[in-house]
Amino acid sequence: MPDLIVRFRKPADWADSVHIHYWNTHPQGHSSTWPGVPMEQVDGWLTYRFQGVAAASFVFNDLQGRQSGDLHRDRSGWYTENGRWYDQPPQSAASAPGEFSPRPKPKAAPRIKAETTGRPDFRAETIYFLLTARFYDGDPSNNFFCRDRIRFNAAGQATDPHWRGDFKGLIQRLDYIRDLGFSAIWITPPIENRSGLDYHGYHGYDWARIDPRLESPDARYQDLIDAAHARGIKIIQDVVVNHSCQYGIRGQVWIDHLPIKYYVPQGSEPGRIDHGPYQGSLGNYAWPNRDDVDNPVAPAWYRERHTRDPEGIEPLVDPKTGETLPKPGYDPGRFFGIDANTLDPEWYHQEGFICGGDWESAHPLQHKHLAGDCIDLATERENVKDYIIGSINRYLDMGVDALRIDTVKHLERDNLLAYVNAWKAHKPGLFVFGENLVKGYGWGDLGGGDNGPSQIRPWWYTRLGHDPRDPNAGGDSGFSQLDFGLFSTFRDNLSRGSFEGVARVLEMDWIYGNATELVTFLQNHDVGPDNDFRFRFKGEQWMAAAAYNLLWTVRGIPCLYFGEEIEFMKGAPQDVIGNDDTLDTTGRAYFGDHIDDAHIAQTQNHPLYRHIRRLNRIRGAIPALQKAPMSHLAEWGSGLSFVRDWNDGESYAVVGLTIGGGQDIRVEGVRDGIYRDAVTGNESTARGGNLSFHVKGNSAGIYVLGGPGKIGEDGVYLR
């Protein structure tokens, strides 16, 4: 048998002290201890000879935190800095134009002894995401109907106010979230909003003020933060940097409009509007002046009308056209739209609206307006930075624990990192992650069928380099992302009872700055894993349970969208689709009826509620499931197995997942010793690096080296 010889050309930024750590050699089954043995320079290549070995698993590392992914080789070869194997000495390490290879490239990874910083590690958390205004109504006095999508009952009465849930209700149900096992709550943006449909918080009007429709005299934002912290729950505040509402920013910038109280639809008359609580006009019915905007930087003529004439009947000359109002059918755009050419360039971009191919092109995506009520801020300007950074700093000072950044790909990376880094400097140890919506793998110029460039893809924002085909051109940016790549696989596998394709995504973890900090999910308020991504998950309950087994055991921080624990609004569109849809028909329906005093016990007895609660208990007890990278990955459609090794064996778990029927699972190349399953309590001993165990259908085997055994009680799916 010829010896196996591996040769390695290290990247330029690696130290010279390159070692090779190996395991699972064949036929002897030998392994080294971390960090392995030094490699020798032979003919310009770092070289190691495995004597009497035909195949081996190994990893190259430089003792300084840089290392390759887990590699396996069954014949001699040359491994270059671009992550490719060659059977003959290569003339050049450069890939052919357009070539894509899913093999891991050299990267930094936490296999060496972990540092202790004393700062919180958000990977220990699990996240419950909710739309505050749709969760639980603790104070009906602050309820509010938006102008658009009002629901009427059979008697013609307006029901289900859009702004229904509030901080008081959320405080009252913190124990529900804690009982479910979550240690962090991600809330939608709480700042003051303005739009015809602004209940979700993504139409910012005043970053420095909390929206009064969420607060009560005895339940301010500070009260929510304090009440959550008293229960050991962290608050994640959603932040919009990219855009404001269509009415500008209070006290900072004005966008030209006519007062809404003067709008009269075609065929109507002033004072004859009959639209639920909007009687007389479409101006804010909760304000005596019946207008939506109280911006002190508005022109004098607007400010003067804002304080009087609530009926909207006094003649008003439109300063733009000279026409006199009110006038039935007069241009709705003057009340509700914008003219991009007239925006203040000190605050806004002036390049029109995103359309067509703009969605996959960096410049228009980052310089055009997202929608008529999402007006693109000139985020590169210092005045915009100072305003938004300073406003959010105030909430960090109040105790906000982490930030989620909206519409990431709509801001150029280095521009957005200026905001992120400023907040992290203000609050050291702050965890920040972003939403870069991708309906696919999202690998950009690395290939994989992606039709968009790397500069608008999630991995780009986790890195600091400027080579769109080389993630290792720069280190970890410290800005994590929602894992849309993993989410996107669920469309093609989960509802078919399969995990097929999951491994292909997980094998690409090397492209991210730190894949263990990605935030994983099955669905959220915008997208679901079915069909064209518009619907709440509609698959069988056991399929959802299998998905949660996956999300709670692979790398990343799992996030649950409110109501998933009881299959809330199963199969409904995540947002309004048809012209006449109202929120009660969507995934954003009011959830409070399921957690009021009369129904909460029933909700907490749901099989998925109990399933998720147990997964949270198990993950919380095993550091490897929280923080460790993945290795020994194998996927065969109806199952998945992998190893999570935290801090060089400090916490070590071998995981096997099934979807469908039960299976016998064998994992090779693991540490020898006695393993105990956190699901069943069964023991299994690994000898010669091999561990075997059985997993029931749609369940999980979580075998922890020297582990505590069974955690929690059996349920329908985890048993």
XYZ file of C-alpha atoms in Angstrom:
719
model
C 0.000 0.000 0.000
C 1.548 3.352 -1.021
C 1.686 6.066 1.650
C -0.883 8.871 1.528
C 0.932 12.179 0.957
C -0.862 15.534 1.249
C 0.702 18.834 0.220
C -0.637 22.256 1.138
C 0.014 25.786 -0.126
C -0.991 28.103 2.713
C -2.690 31.494 2.178
C -0.441 34.539 2.509
C -1.973 35.670 5.803
C -1.305 32.358 7.603
C 1.540 31.985 10.076
C 4.441 29.669 9.177
C 3.663 27.225 12.004
C 1.251 25.083 9.969
C 0.163 21.777 11.559
C -2.072 18.972 10.358
C -4.589 17.485 12.783
C -5.908 14.116 11.548
C -8.392 11.410 12.493
C -10.318 8.502 10.986
C -7.294 7.122 9.139
C -7.784 3.929 7.170
C -7.009 1.134 7.778
C -5.504 1.713 11.254
C -7.969 4.267 12.628
C -5.332 6.552 14.197
C -5.785 10.192 15.197
C -3.645 13.046 16.451
C -4.333 15.341 19.392
C -5.107 18.987 18.635
C -3.401 20.907 17.049
C -1.770 17.946 15.327
C 1.767 17.548 14.029
C 3.936 20.070 12.159
C 4.142 19.940 8.370
C 7.459 20.054 6.508
C 8.504 22.188 3.551
C 9.273 19.933 0.565
C 9.783 21.396 -2.916
C 7.880 24.550 -1.954
C 4.885 22.706 -0.468
C 3.941 22.070 3.143
C 3.912 18.282 3.191
C 2.826 15.415 5.425
C 3.236 11.700 4.741
C 0.789 9.214 6.310
C 2.787 5.997 6.466
C 0.751 2.870 5.770
C -2.448 4.930 5.399
C -4.762 4.917 2.375
C -7.290 7.552 3.517
C -7.623 10.109 6.298
C -9.693 13.036 7.560
C -7.724 16.114 8.580
C -7.594 19.864 8.995
C -4.714 22.290 8.348
C -4.148 25.025 10.968
C -1.470 27.604 11.799
C -1.774 27.687 15.641
C -2.979 31.311 15.331
C -6.693 30.660 14.766
C -6.595 30.132 10.989
C -7.526 26.719 9.644
C -9.126 24.918 6.760
C -12.461 23.192 6.885
C -12.629 19.476 7.647
C -11.011 17.658 4.707
C -10.866 14.016 3.602
C -8.514 12.443 1.090
C -8.193 8.880 -0.204
C -5.320 9.537 -2.599
C -2.253 11.754 -2.576
C -2.726 15.312 -3.781
C -1.990 19.017 -3.681
C -4.367 21.412 -1.841
C -4.093 25.090 -2.802
C -5.051 28.314 -1.076
C -8.136 28.619 -3.298
C -9.653 25.506 -1.696
C -9.063 23.025 -4.533
C -7.465 19.592 -4.684
C -5.190 18.600 -7.563
C -3.957 15.098 -8.404
C -0.878 16.578 -10.097
C 1.208 19.609 -9.093
C -0.854 22.618 -10.242
C 0.661 25.289 -12.458
C -1.536 27.952 -10.874
C -3.825 28.103 -7.882
C -6.286 30.344 -9.699
C -9.691 28.866 -10.510
C -10.960 28.871 -14.033
C -13.279 31.768 -14.830
C -16.783 31.102 -13.546
C -15.750 27.883 -11.797
C -17.627 27.018 -8.619
C -16.485 24.456 -6.087
C -18.315 23.771 -2.809
C -15.128 22.565 -1.096
C -14.290 24.523 2.069
C -11.573 27.117 1.741
C -9.099 27.928 4.516
C -10.728 30.034 7.201
C -10.521 30.993 10.821
C -12.649 28.792 13.080
C -12.980 28.308 16.849
C -11.240 24.934 17.210
C -8.417 26.283 19.362
C -8.883 27.061 23.023
C -11.680 29.597 23.362
C -10.966 33.000 24.830
C -12.902 34.186 27.860
C -13.932 37.805 27.351
C -16.469 38.178 30.130
C -18.956 39.545 27.587
C -22.300 37.879 26.864
C -22.269 35.293 24.082
C -25.539 35.563 22.207
C -25.111 32.074 20.784
C -26.355 30.806 24.135
C -29.775 32.347 23.453
C -32.821 31.304 21.463
C -35.070 33.982 19.981
C -38.842 34.477 19.950
C -39.815 36.972 17.229
C -43.114 38.834 17.455
C -44.949 41.777 15.942
C -45.678 43.730 19.101
C -48.901 45.264 17.776
C -50.300 41.808 16.898
C -49.210 39.775 19.931
C -51.249 40.563 23.062
C -53.513 43.477 23.946
C -52.916 44.660 27.494
C -54.363 48.161 27.090
C -57.336 48.601 24.718
C -57.186 52.377 25.198
C -54.154 52.657 22.883
C -55.630 50.537 20.071
C -55.628 52.193 16.658
C -56.992 51.492 13.184
C -54.735 52.278 10.248
C -56.363 53.843 7.167
C -55.766 50.774 5.006
C -57.107 47.218 5.313
C -59.736 47.807 7.994
C -61.757 44.723 8.843
C -65.520 45.177 9.160
C -67.944 42.719 10.733
C -71.359 41.791 9.346
C -72.897 44.836 11.028
C -70.434 47.145 9.265
C -68.440 47.860 12.416
C -64.653 48.122 12.345
C -63.007 45.265 14.250
C -59.464 44.023 14.895
C -57.531 47.303 15.178
C -54.124 47.055 13.502
C -52.356 48.493 16.566
C -53.774 46.018 19.090
C -50.933 44.408 21.004
C -48.743 46.651 23.159
C -45.968 46.683 25.746
C -48.433 46.151 28.577
C -49.728 42.990 26.938
C -46.227 41.765 26.187
C -45.191 42.299 29.810
C -48.238 40.302 30.897
C -47.153 37.390 28.688
C -43.393 37.371 29.288
C -43.844 34.303 31.474
C -45.479 32.521 28.530
C -42.381 33.134 26.417
C -40.105 32.170 29.305
C -42.063 28.943 29.878
C -41.638 28.113 26.192
C -37.924 28.311 26.874
C -36.852 31.427 24.996
C -34.260 33.748 26.461
C -34.499 36.607 23.949
C -37.397 38.456 22.324
C -37.029 40.210 18.991
C -39.628 42.963 18.710
C -40.526 44.922 15.581
C -39.258 48.542 15.466
C -40.855 50.403 18.404
C -40.067 53.928 17.172
C -42.871 56.264 16.134
C -44.268 55.471 12.684
C -46.381 57.143 10.007
C -48.102 55.444 7.065
C -51.453 54.142 5.954
C -50.420 50.705 7.255
C -47.670 51.246 9.823
C -48.594 48.830 12.634
C -45.446 46.749 12.053
C -43.028 49.599 12.708
C -41.048 49.716 9.457
C -42.153 53.238 8.434
C -40.084 55.346 10.817
C -41.090 58.961 11.455
C -39.228 59.707 14.700
C -36.301 57.472 15.732
C -35.976 59.355 19.012
C -39.496 58.596 20.245
C -41.312 55.352 21.027
C -44.666 55.070 19.286
C -47.384 56.008 21.806
C -49.663 53.319 20.365
C -47.412 50.748 22.074
C -47.127 52.403 25.480
C -49.368 52.877 28.511
C -48.819 55.102 31.563
C -47.686 52.050 33.555
C -46.021 50.183 30.673
C -43.422 52.288 28.887
C -40.576 50.830 26.841
C -38.281 51.018 29.851
C -40.830 49.001 31.845
C -40.787 46.271 29.195
C -36.979 46.111 29.181
C -36.846 45.968 32.978
C -39.588 43.320 33.207
C -37.869 41.151 30.604
C -34.502 41.421 32.337
C -36.093 40.475 35.650
C -37.045 37.160 34.010
C -33.666 36.603 32.383
C -34.973 37.565 28.939
C -33.046 39.808 26.560
C -34.643 42.390 24.259
C -33.643 42.596 20.592
C -34.739 45.859 18.993
C -35.442 45.903 15.278
C -33.806 48.917 13.596
C -34.457 50.482 10.190
C -31.461 52.370 8.818
C -32.292 52.328 5.114
C -35.457 54.414 4.867
C -37.994 56.672 6.521
C -41.738 56.964 6.000
C -43.079 59.172 3.201
C -43.566 62.137 5.563
C -39.919 62.722 6.434
C -38.464 62.672 9.945
C -39.942 64.754 12.737
C -37.740 67.728 13.521
C -35.153 66.835 10.860
C -36.487 66.809 7.302
C -39.773 67.487 5.536
C -41.186 65.681 2.487
C -43.681 67.793 0.538
C -47.337 66.740 0.983
C -50.775 68.219 1.320
C -52.638 67.669 4.610
C -54.561 64.392 4.395
C -57.718 65.961 5.800
C -58.174 67.782 2.462
C -58.207 64.564 0.432
C -61.607 63.863 -1.145
C -62.024 60.727 -3.295
C -63.523 61.056 -6.766
C -67.309 61.175 -6.552
C -67.370 62.196 -2.900
C -67.676 65.501 -1.046
C -65.734 67.115 1.824
C -66.791 65.697 5.175
C -68.550 62.673 3.622
C -65.854 60.008 4.180
C -67.373 56.924 5.853
C -64.558 54.500 6.589
C -64.858 52.910 10.017
C -63.400 55.314 12.582
C -62.353 57.632 9.741
C -65.519 59.674 9.590
C -65.400 62.916 7.623
C -61.828 62.513 6.322
C -58.913 60.097 6.183
C -56.875 62.235 8.569
C -55.817 60.746 11.892
C -59.098 60.228 13.757
C -57.323 60.114 17.127
C -55.997 63.676 16.757
C -58.274 66.711 17.117
C -56.613 68.420 14.119
C -57.274 65.354 11.881
C -53.842 65.310 10.272
C -51.061 62.718 10.262
C -47.972 64.890 10.422
C -46.822 67.268 13.138
C -43.371 67.939 11.732
C -41.978 71.246 13.064
C -39.742 71.642 9.974
C -42.752 71.639 7.635
C -43.325 74.930 5.757
C -45.315 77.651 7.507
C -48.452 77.126 5.401
C -48.572 73.458 6.425
C -47.912 74.089 10.107
C -50.634 76.725 10.157
C -53.218 74.329 8.688
C -52.073 71.505 10.947
C -53.327 73.360 14.015
C -56.801 74.242 12.708
C -59.574 73.367 10.267
C -59.933 69.704 11.310
C -62.880 69.303 8.905
C -60.648 70.138 5.947
C -63.153 72.508 4.347
C -61.392 75.905 4.276
C -59.978 76.695 0.811
C -56.298 75.732 0.505
C -54.117 76.535 -2.499
C -51.684 73.775 -3.463
C -48.367 75.689 -3.608
C -47.067 73.262 -6.230
C -49.905 73.569 -8.775
C -51.918 76.610 -7.736
C -55.161 74.597 -7.602
C -57.618 75.174 -4.774
C -58.685 72.410 -2.406
C -60.719 70.574 -1.309
C -61.462 69.138 -4.743
C -62.907 65.647 -5.288
C -60.498 63.355 -7.145
C -57.556 65.722 -6.811
C -54.178 63.995 -7.366
C -53.822 61.354 -4.542
C -50.060 61.475 -4.988
C -49.991 64.960 -3.495
C -51.363 63.476 -0.265
C -49.851 59.994 -0.128
C -46.969 59.822 -2.612
C -43.626 61.508 -3.184
C -41.767 63.224 -5.996
C -38.241 61.801 -5.812
C -36.804 64.780 -7.683
C -37.870 67.233 -4.982
C -36.472 65.367 -1.961
C -33.921 67.069 0.243
C -30.511 65.706 -0.930
C -29.112 66.313 2.534
C -31.296 63.434 3.711
C -32.505 61.392 0.738
C -31.365 59.828 -2.508
C -33.079 61.108 -5.643
C -32.810 58.224 -8.107
C -36.416 57.034 -8.288
C -38.008 53.741 -7.265
C -36.686 50.181 -7.437
C -38.213 48.202 -10.297
C -37.553 45.182 -12.514
C -33.922 44.095 -12.599
C -32.983 46.615 -9.889
C -33.647 43.920 -7.280
C -30.468 42.051 -8.237
C -28.208 45.044 -8.918
C -26.273 46.724 -6.129
C -26.389 50.417 -7.115
C -30.137 50.806 -7.776
C -30.931 48.547 -4.848
C -28.947 50.869 -2.590
C -29.864 54.254 -4.085
C -33.500 53.946 -5.135
C -36.608 54.002 -2.985
C -37.973 50.677 -1.786
C -41.648 51.709 -1.977
C -43.899 54.750 -1.808
C -43.821 54.688 1.984
C -40.174 53.584 2.322
C -38.077 56.561 1.210
C -34.377 55.859 0.750
C -32.203 57.781 3.195
C -28.783 59.129 2.178
C -27.190 56.916 4.822
C -23.660 57.831 3.732
C -24.147 61.430 4.936
C -22.875 62.355 8.391
C -26.097 64.094 9.441
C -28.091 60.910 8.777
C -25.526 58.806 10.616
C -25.457 61.129 13.596
C -29.237 61.159 13.868
C -29.856 57.410 13.598
C -26.798 56.289 15.560
C -27.505 58.753 18.348
C -31.168 57.797 18.537
C -30.468 54.065 18.851
C -27.714 54.689 21.405
C -30.430 55.963 23.703
C -32.226 52.614 23.593
C -28.971 50.757 24.180
C -28.520 52.901 27.272
C -32.010 51.864 28.382
C -30.873 48.253 28.339
C -31.638 46.921 24.852
C -29.443 43.823 24.531
C -29.111 43.294 20.763
C -30.107 44.842 17.434
C -31.617 43.376 14.286
C -31.035 45.522 11.182
C -33.726 45.657 8.506
C -33.198 45.700 4.691
C -29.462 45.067 4.844
C -28.786 44.632 1.127
C -30.268 48.090 0.484
C -27.197 49.671 2.103
C -23.638 49.313 0.878
C -21.737 47.102 3.301
C -19.006 49.430 4.517
C -21.561 52.210 4.916
C -23.795 50.008 7.048
C -20.858 48.742 9.094
C -20.187 52.338 10.153
C -23.558 52.233 11.953
C -23.087 48.732 13.337
C -19.590 49.430 14.603
C -20.674 52.694 16.221
C -23.347 50.849 18.208
C -20.912 48.101 19.152
C -18.420 50.706 20.320
C -21.125 52.398 22.385
C -22.112 49.080 23.980
C -19.177 46.616 23.936
C -20.254 43.021 23.397
C -23.440 44.048 21.576
C -24.803 41.376 19.218
C -26.054 42.739 15.888
C -27.551 40.739 13.039
C -29.246 41.727 9.819
C -31.921 40.798 7.302
C -30.616 40.262 3.788
C -33.561 38.556 2.126
C -32.515 35.862 -0.356
C -34.760 33.219 -1.880
C -31.970 30.802 -2.666
C -28.470 29.873 -1.529
C -27.254 33.475 -1.717
C -23.658 32.685 -2.675
C -23.352 35.543 -5.156
C -20.273 35.405 -7.374
C -19.208 32.123 -5.783
C -21.739 30.396 -8.050
C -24.473 27.951 -7.171
C -26.937 29.404 -9.698
C -27.166 32.788 -7.974
C -28.151 35.644 -10.280
C -27.067 38.436 -7.928
C -23.558 39.700 -7.097
C -21.803 38.964 -3.826
C -22.056 42.631 -2.786
C -25.770 42.207 -2.008
C -25.579 38.739 -0.471
C -25.577 37.815 3.246
C -22.041 36.401 3.407
C -20.567 39.660 2.068
C -21.823 41.596 5.100
C -20.206 39.124 7.513
C -16.784 39.740 5.912
C -14.378 42.648 5.472
C -12.664 41.755 2.184
C -13.417 43.226 -1.234
C -12.977 40.192 -3.512
C -16.471 38.945 -4.456
C -15.077 35.487 -5.251
C -12.982 35.083 -2.121
C -14.629 35.357 1.310
C -11.195 34.933 2.889
C -10.044 38.220 1.347
C -11.144 39.765 4.644
C -11.900 38.622 8.165
C -15.077 38.533 10.239
C -16.979 41.844 10.195
C -18.739 41.003 13.464
C -22.120 41.615 11.791
C -24.127 38.409 11.594
C -27.110 37.640 9.356
C -30.380 35.774 9.225
C -29.655 32.456 7.497
C -31.774 32.754 4.363
C -29.609 30.167 2.599
C -30.629 27.385 4.990
C -34.220 28.661 5.081
C -34.449 28.494 1.292
C -33.715 24.767 1.205
C -36.930 24.053 3.096
C -39.031 24.932 0.049
C -37.554 21.963 -1.812
C -37.288 19.368 0.929
C -39.268 19.826 4.112
C -42.811 19.417 2.748
C -41.583 16.327 0.911
C -40.426 14.766 4.146
C -36.725 15.147 3.369
C -33.538 16.930 4.448
C -32.075 16.668 0.973
C -29.894 19.653 0.087
C -29.318 20.819 3.660
C -25.737 19.558 3.710
C -24.862 21.557 0.604
C -25.647 24.761 2.484
C -23.926 23.735 5.704
C -20.786 22.746 3.796
C -20.517 26.396 2.728
C -20.264 27.713 6.279
C -16.680 28.768 5.588
C -17.887 31.722 3.501
C -19.324 33.506 6.569
C -17.305 35.439 9.105
C -18.698 33.175 11.834
C -21.434 30.735 10.827
C -22.149 29.826 14.452
C -23.677 33.311 14.914
C -26.123 33.082 11.999
C -29.770 33.353 13.072
C -31.732 30.377 11.720
C -35.474 30.161 11.151
C -38.316 28.298 9.433
C -40.435 31.374 8.667
C -40.964 35.008 9.593
C -43.338 37.918 9.012
C -42.311 38.252 5.348
C -41.621 34.751 4.072
C -42.442 31.104 4.611
C -40.857 27.948 3.231
C -43.666 26.900 0.872
C -44.209 27.425 -2.857
C -43.322 31.033 -3.691
C -42.275 31.844 -0.102
C -45.439 33.865 0.628
C -47.206 31.543 3.065
C -46.918 30.307 6.616
C -45.655 26.725 6.688
C -48.479 24.452 5.577
C -46.789 21.041 5.842
C -47.703 18.259 8.231
C -47.033 18.804 11.909
C -44.337 16.108 12.014
C -42.482 17.928 9.249
C -42.376 21.097 11.324
C -41.154 19.103 14.329
C -38.320 17.632 12.231
C -37.404 21.136 11.042
C -37.151 22.371 14.632
C -34.946 19.379 15.517
C -32.636 20.557 12.749
C -32.673 24.244 13.656
C -32.034 23.597 17.349
C -29.045 21.293 16.775
C -27.134 22.720 13.763
C -24.864 25.761 14.101
C -26.572 29.118 14.551
C -29.072 30.795 16.871
C -32.619 29.448 16.366
C -35.468 31.932 16.013
C -39.194 31.127 16.215
C -41.867 33.399 14.696
C -44.761 33.950 17.066
C -47.495 31.336 16.775
C -45.376 28.608 15.195
C -45.654 26.764 18.495
C -49.336 26.039 17.725
C -49.270 26.150 13.895
C -50.956 29.557 14.079
C -52.555 30.618 10.764
C -51.105 27.536 9.074
C -50.888 28.006 5.299
C -52.091 31.632 5.408
C -50.224 34.314 3.436
C -47.573 35.940 5.600
C -48.822 39.413 4.586
C -51.788 40.799 2.696
C -51.858 39.626 -0.932
C -55.261 40.443 -2.421
C -56.605 43.978 -2.690
C -59.251 43.318 -0.042
C -57.237 41.167 2.384
C -57.220 42.183 6.037
C -54.713 41.164 8.692
C -56.958 38.577 10.302
C -56.632 36.409 7.157
C -52.807 36.483 7.189
C -49.888 35.240 9.240
C -49.987 38.605 11.010
C -53.381 37.929 12.570
C -53.905 38.827 16.228
C -52.403 36.096 18.428
C -53.724 37.213 21.804
C -56.882 35.101 21.717
C -54.691 31.992 22.052
C -52.831 33.216 25.130
C -55.565 34.906 27.122
C -56.440 33.429 30.484
C -59.159 31.210 29.029
C -57.000 29.578 26.353
C -53.358 29.706 27.437
C -53.387 26.258 29.072
C -54.667 24.711 25.853
C -51.971 26.507 23.867
C -49.263 25.286 26.219
C -50.434 21.695 25.750
C -49.995 21.775 21.962
C -47.540 19.088 20.745
C -45.314 21.634 19.018
C -45.298 23.936 22.047
C -44.087 21.053 24.201
C -41.631 19.985 21.497
C -40.018 23.421 21.218
C -39.918 23.854 24.973
C -37.950 20.620 25.311
C -35.586 21.559 22.480
C -34.856 24.811 24.288
C -34.075 22.907 27.486
C -31.741 20.511 25.697
C -29.900 23.217 23.764
C -29.540 25.318 26.894
C -27.822 22.464 28.714
C -25.259 21.592 26.011
C -22.719 24.309 25.121
C -21.677 22.464 21.951
C -25.174 22.909 20.509
C -24.997 26.614 21.245
C -21.532 27.599 20.087
C -19.584 24.910 18.261
C -18.930 24.703 14.523
C -20.074 21.597 12.659
C -17.943 18.738 11.380
C -18.356 15.115 10.196
C -21.405 16.241 8.237
C -23.386 13.566 6.395
C -26.837 13.872 4.817
C -28.873 11.213 3.028
C -32.265 12.820 2.460
C -34.156 11.042 5.229
C -31.475 11.811 7.778
C -28.562 13.947 8.813
C -25.627 13.446 11.166
C -22.831 15.706 12.371
C -20.550 16.562 15.271
C -20.521 19.735 17.371
C -17.181 20.125 19.162
C -16.909 23.135 21.461
C -13.561 24.249 22.804
C -11.593 21.146 21.793
C -13.792 18.607 23.540
C -14.988 20.701 26.476
C -18.516 20.008 25.199
C -18.807 17.373 22.496
C -22.036 16.159 20.877
C -22.766 13.710 18.082
C -26.159 14.395 16.508
C -28.329 12.219 14.310
C -31.640 13.475 12.881
C -34.387 11.586 11.085
C -37.325 12.744 9.024
C -39.915 10.097 8.292
C -39.085 6.652 9.700
C -36.641 5.586 12.390
C -33.050 4.810 11.456
C -29.803 3.333 12.698
C -27.057 5.939 12.458
C -23.292 5.433 12.515
C -20.831 8.313 12.789
C -17.118 7.727 12.256
C -14.065 9.661 13.366
C -15.453 10.802 16.723
C -13.780 10.889 20.126
C -13.801 7.592 22.005
C -15.740 7.372 25.242
C -19.191 6.954 26.764
C -21.977 9.038 25.222
C -25.422 9.681 26.694
C -28.419 10.732 24.623
C -30.149 13.909 25.811
C -33.373 12.677 24.183
C -33.717 9.065 25.387
C -31.045 8.761 28.059
C -29.527 5.798 26.206
C -25.786 5.179 26.500
C -23.471 4.230 23.665
C -19.713 3.768 23.672
C -17.488 4.962 20.857
C -14.518 2.692 20.158
C -12.002 3.218 17.412
C -13.724 6.510 16.587
C -17.084 4.883 15.715
C -20.413 5.635 17.404
C -23.694 3.911 16.519
C -27.206 4.599 17.777
C -30.879 4.386 16.759
C -33.166 7.387 16.272
C -36.952 7.103 16.047
C -38.858 8.732 13.204
C -38.864 12.561 13.201
C -36.776 12.572 16.341
C -33.165 13.279 17.208
C -30.263 11.520 18.816
C -28.092 13.988 20.734
C -25.266 11.918 22.147
C -23.054 13.953 24.447
C -19.618 12.688 25.444
C -19.816 12.236 29.207
C -23.194 13.961 29.050
C -25.920 14.175 31.691
C -28.357 11.852 29.936
C -32.034 12.497 29.285
C -33.194 16.109 29.471
C -36.927 16.826 29.716
C -39.921 14.617 29.052
C -40.799 12.670 25.921
C -43.311 14.200 23.546
C -45.023 13.171 20.346
C -41.953 13.823 18.207
C -38.902 13.981 20.473
C -38.685 10.592 22.146
